[in-house]
CSV table of C-alpha atoms in Angstrom, one decimal:
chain,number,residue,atom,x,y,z
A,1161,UNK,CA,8.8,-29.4,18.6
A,1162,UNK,CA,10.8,-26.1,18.2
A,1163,UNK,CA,8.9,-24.1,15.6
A,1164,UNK,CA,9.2,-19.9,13.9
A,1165,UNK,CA,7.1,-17.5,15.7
A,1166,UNK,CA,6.2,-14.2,14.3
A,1167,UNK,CA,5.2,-11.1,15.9
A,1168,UNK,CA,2.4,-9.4,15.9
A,1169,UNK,CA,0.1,-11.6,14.5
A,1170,UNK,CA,-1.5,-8.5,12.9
A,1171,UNK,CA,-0.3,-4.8,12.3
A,1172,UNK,CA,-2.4,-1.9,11.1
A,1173,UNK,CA,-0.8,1.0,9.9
A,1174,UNK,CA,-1.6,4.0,7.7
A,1175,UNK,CA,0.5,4.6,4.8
A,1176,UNK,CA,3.7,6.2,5.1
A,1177,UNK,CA,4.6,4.9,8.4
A,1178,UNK,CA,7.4,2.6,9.2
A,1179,UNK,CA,6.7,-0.9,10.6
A,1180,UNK,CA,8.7,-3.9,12.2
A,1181,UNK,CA,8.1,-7.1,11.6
A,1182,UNK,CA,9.8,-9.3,14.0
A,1183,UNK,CA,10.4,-13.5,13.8
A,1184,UNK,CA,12.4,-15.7,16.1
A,1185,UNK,CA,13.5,-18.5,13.7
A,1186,UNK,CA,14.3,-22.0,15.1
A,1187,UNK,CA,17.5,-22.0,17.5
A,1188,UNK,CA,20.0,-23.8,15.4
A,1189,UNK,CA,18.8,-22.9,11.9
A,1190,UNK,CA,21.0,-20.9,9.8
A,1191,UNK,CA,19.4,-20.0,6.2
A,1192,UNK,CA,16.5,-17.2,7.2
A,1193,UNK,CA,14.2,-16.0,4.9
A,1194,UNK,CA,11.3,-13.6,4.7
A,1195,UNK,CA,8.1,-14.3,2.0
A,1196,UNK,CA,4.4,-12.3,1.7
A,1197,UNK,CA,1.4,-14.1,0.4
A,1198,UNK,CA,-0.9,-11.0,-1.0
A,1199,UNK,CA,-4.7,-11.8,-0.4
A,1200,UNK,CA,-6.0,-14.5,-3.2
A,1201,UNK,CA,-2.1,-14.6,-4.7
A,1202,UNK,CA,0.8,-17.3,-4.6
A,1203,UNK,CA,3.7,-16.9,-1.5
A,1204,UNK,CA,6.3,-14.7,-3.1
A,1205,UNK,CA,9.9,-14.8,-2.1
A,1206,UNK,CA,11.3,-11.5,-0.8
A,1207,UNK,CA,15.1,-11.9,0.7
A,1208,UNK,CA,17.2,-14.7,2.3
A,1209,UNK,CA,19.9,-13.9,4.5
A,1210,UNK,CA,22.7,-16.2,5.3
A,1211,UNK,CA,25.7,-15.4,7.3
A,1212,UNK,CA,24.7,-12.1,9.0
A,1213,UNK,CA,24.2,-11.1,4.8
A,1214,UNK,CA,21.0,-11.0,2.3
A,1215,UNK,CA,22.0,-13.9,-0.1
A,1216,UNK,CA,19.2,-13.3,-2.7
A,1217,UNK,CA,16.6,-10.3,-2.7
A,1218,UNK,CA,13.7,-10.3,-5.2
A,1219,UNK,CA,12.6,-7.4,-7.3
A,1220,UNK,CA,10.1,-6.8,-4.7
A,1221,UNK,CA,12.5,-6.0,-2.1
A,1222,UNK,CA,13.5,-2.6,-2.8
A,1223,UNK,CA,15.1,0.3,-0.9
A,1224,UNK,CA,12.0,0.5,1.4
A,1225,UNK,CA,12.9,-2.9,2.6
A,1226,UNK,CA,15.6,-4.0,5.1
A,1227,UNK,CA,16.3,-6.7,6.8
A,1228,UNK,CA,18.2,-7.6,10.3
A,1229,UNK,CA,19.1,-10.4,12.8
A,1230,UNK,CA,20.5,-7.9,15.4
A,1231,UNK,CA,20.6,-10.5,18.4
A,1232,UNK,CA,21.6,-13.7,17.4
A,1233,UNK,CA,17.8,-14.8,17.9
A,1234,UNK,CA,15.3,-12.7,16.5
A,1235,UNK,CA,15.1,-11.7,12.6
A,1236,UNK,CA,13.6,-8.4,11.2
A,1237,UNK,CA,12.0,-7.3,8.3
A,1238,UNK,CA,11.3,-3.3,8.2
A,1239,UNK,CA,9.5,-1.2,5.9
A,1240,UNK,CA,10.3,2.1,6.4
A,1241,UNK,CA,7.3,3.7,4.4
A,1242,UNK,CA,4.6,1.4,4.0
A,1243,UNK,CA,2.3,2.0,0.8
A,1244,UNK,CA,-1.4,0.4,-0.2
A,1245,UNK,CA,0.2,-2.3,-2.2
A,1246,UNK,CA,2.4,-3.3,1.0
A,1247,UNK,CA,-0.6,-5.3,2.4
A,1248,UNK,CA,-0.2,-8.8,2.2
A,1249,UNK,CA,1.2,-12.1,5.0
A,1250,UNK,CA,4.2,-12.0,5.8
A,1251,UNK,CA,6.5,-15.3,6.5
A,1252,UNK,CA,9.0,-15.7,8.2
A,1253,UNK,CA,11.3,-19.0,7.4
A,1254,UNK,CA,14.4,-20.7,8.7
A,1255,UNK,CA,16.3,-23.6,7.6
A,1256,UNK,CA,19.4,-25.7,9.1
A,1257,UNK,CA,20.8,-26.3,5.5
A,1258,UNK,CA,18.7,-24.2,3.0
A,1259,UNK,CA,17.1,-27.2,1.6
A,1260,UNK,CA,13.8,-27.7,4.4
A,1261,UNK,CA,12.5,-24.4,5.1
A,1262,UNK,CA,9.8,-24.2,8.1
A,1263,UNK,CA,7.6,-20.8,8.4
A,1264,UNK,CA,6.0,-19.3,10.9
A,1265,UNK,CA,2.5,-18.5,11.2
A,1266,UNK,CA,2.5,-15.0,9.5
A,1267,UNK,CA,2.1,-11.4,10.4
A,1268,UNK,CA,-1.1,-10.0,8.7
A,1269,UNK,CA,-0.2,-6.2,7.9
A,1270,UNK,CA,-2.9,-3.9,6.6
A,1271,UNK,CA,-1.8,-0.7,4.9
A,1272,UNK,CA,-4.9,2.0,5.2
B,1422,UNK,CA,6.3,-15.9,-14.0
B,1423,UNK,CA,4.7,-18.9,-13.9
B,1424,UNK,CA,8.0,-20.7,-13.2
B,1425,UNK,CA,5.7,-23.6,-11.0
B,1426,UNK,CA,2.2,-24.3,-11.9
B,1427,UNK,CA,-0.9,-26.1,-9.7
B,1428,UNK,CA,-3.7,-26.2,-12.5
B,1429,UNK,CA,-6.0,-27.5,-10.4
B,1430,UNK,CA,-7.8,-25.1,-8.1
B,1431,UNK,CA,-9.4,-27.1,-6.2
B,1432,UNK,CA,-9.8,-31.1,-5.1
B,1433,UNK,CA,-12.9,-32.9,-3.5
B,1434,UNK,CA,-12.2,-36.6,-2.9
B,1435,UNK,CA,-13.9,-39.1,-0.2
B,1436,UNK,CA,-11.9,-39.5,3.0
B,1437,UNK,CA,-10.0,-43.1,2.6
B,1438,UNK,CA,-9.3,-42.4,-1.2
B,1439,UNK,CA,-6.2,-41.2,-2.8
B,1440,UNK,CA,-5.3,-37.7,-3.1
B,1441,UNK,CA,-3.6,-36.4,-6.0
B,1442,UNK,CA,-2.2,-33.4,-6.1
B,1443,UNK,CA,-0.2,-32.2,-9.0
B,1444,UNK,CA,2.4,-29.7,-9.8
B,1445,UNK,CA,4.1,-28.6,-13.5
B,1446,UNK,CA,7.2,-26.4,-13.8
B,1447,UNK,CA,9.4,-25.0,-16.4
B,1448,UNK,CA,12.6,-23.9,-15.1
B,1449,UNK,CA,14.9,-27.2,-16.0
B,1450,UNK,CA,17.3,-25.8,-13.9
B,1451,UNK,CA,14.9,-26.6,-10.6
B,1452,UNK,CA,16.7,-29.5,-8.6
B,1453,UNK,CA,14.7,-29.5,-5.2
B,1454,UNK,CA,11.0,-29.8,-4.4
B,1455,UNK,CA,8.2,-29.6,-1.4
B,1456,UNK,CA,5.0,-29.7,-0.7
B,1457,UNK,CA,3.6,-27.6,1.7
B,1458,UNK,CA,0.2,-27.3,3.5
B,1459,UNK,CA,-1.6,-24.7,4.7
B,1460,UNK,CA,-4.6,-24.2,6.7
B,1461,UNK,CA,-6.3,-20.6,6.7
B,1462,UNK,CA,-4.7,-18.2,8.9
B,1463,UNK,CA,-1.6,-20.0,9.4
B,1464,UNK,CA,1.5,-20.5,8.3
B,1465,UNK,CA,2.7,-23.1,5.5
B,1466,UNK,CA,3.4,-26.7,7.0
B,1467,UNK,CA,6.8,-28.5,5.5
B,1468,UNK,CA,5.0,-32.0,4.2
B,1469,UNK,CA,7.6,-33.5,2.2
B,1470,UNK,CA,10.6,-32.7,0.0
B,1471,UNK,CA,12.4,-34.7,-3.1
B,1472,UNK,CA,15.6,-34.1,-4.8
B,1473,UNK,CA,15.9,-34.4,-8.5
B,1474,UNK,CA,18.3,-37.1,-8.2
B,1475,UNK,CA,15.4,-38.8,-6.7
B,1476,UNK,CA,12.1,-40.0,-8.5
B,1477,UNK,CA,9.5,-40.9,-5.3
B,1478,UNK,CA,9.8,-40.2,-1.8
B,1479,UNK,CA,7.5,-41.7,0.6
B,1480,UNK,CA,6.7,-40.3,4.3
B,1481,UNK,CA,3.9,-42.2,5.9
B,1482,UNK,CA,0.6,-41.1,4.3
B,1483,UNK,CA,2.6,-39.3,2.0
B,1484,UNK,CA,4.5,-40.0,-1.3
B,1485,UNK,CA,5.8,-37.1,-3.8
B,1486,UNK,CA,6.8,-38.5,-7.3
B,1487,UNK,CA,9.1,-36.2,-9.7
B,1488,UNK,CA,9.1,-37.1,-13.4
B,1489,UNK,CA,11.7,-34.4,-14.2
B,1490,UNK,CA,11.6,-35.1,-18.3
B,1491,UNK,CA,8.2,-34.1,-17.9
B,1492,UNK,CA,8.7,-31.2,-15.6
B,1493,UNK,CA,6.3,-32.8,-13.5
B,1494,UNK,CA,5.3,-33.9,-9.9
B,1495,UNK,CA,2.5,-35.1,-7.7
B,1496,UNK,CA,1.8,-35.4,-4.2
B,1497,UNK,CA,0.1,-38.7,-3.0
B,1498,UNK,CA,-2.3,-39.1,0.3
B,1499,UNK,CA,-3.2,-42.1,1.0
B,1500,UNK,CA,-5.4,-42.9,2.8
B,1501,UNK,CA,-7.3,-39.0,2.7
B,1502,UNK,CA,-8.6,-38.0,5.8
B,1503,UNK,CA,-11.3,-35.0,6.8
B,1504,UNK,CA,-8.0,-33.3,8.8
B,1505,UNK,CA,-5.7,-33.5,5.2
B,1506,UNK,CA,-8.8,-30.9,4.1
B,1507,UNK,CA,-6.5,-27.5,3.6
B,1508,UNK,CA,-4.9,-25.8,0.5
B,1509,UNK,CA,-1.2,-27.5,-0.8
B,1510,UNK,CA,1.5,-25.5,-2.3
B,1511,UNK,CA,4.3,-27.1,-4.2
B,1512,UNK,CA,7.6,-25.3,-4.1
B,1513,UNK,CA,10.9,-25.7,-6.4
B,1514,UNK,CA,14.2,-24.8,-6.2
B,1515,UNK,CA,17.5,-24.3,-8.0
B,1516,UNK,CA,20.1,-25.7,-5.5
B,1517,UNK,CA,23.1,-24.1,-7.5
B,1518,UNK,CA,22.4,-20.7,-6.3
B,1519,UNK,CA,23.0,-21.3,-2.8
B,1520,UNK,CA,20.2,-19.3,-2.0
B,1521,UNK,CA,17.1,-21.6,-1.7
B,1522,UNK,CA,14.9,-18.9,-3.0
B,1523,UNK,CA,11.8,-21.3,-3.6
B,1524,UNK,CA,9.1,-20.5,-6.2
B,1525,UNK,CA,5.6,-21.4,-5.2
B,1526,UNK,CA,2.8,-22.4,-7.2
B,1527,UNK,CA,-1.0,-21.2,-6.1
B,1528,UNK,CA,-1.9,-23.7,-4.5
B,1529,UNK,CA,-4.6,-26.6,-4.8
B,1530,UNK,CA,-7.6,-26.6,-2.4
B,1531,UNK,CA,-8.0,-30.3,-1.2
B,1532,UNK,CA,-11.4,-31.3,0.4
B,1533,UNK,CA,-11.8,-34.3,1.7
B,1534,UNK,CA,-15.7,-35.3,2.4
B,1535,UNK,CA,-16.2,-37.8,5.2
């Protein structure tokens, strides 16, 4: 059953520093999405991209934040200068219609 | 923003009995649902989805009722077994946007005690 993988499984960085987070949604799924579950907190949505375009970004998602599919397959989320409060799981989701969205497994970042 | 509400923490039931999860929202404009579960360390699992145009869906074990005058919905397992044990998140929706941004609630803790 074709399924989202996320890579790595877990990132450490120190603060300031830029990180990659990097997803390979299901082939033929078009909606992508990235969400972060802090430690002890609900799953918060962050952007959904659509058409080579974010769609929706939440308050969250600010200029440190960007997002790219640059290969027709895999589907990035940057942060170019990672603070404390950045810690948290990251999802990665894809959808065929918008409606069903599948994650992957998460990408545990810790932010020291 | 407490858009979508699980205000149970937690859920112990014996394996065979019906699990009842529930879920409260206040955004009227919410038209889609899921359920998702989610074992530690992994990812959230799609379970089951229902449209507001809908009142029950049923998927094998699993049935997901939406009462939308009371903002309300509920996931049923039955019959609970020890591998259903794991926390469930329900998840709305407002369709209209085009967006599928979903809001999540925190999640209830099901145990289920063989």
């Amino acid at each position: 059953e074709p399924e989202v993988t996320q890579t790595p499984s877990h990132q450490v960085t120190q603060m300031g520093q830029e990180v990659i987070l990097r997803c390979v949604p299901i082939s033929n799924h078009l909606y992508f999405y990235w969400y972060r579950q802090i430690l002890g907190q609900k799953v918060e949505f962050l952007v959904s991209f659509y058409n080579n375009e974010i769609s929706e970004k939440s308050e969250i998602f600010d200029d440190q934040f960007s997002v790219e599919r640059p290969d027709g397959s895999n589907f990035t989320l940057k942060i170019r200068s990672t603070k404390l409060e950045d810690s948290a799981m990251y999802f990665c989701a894809s959808s065929v219609s918008g409606y069903e969205q599948y994650f992957g497994p998460g990408t545990r970042l810790t932010v020291t | 923003d407490q858009q979508v509400k699980q205000n149970s923490p937690s859920l112990s039931v014996q394996e065979g009995r019906i699990s009842i999860l529930n879920c409260d929202y206040t955004n009227s404009m919410f038209d889609y649902f899921l359920w998702y579960k989610k074992y530690p360390a992994e990812g959230p699992t799609f379970l089951i989805s229902i449209s507001s145009i809908k009142d029950k869906n049923e998927d094998g074990r699993f049935t997901v009722f939406l009462n939308k005058s009371a903002k309300h919905l509920s996931l049923h397992i039955v019959p609970s077994q020890p591998g259903d044990s794991a926390v469930y998140f329900c998840a709305a929706t407002e369709s209209n946007s085009g967006t599928y941004k979903y809001i999540f609630g925190t999640g209830t803790r099901l145990k289920v005690l063989a």
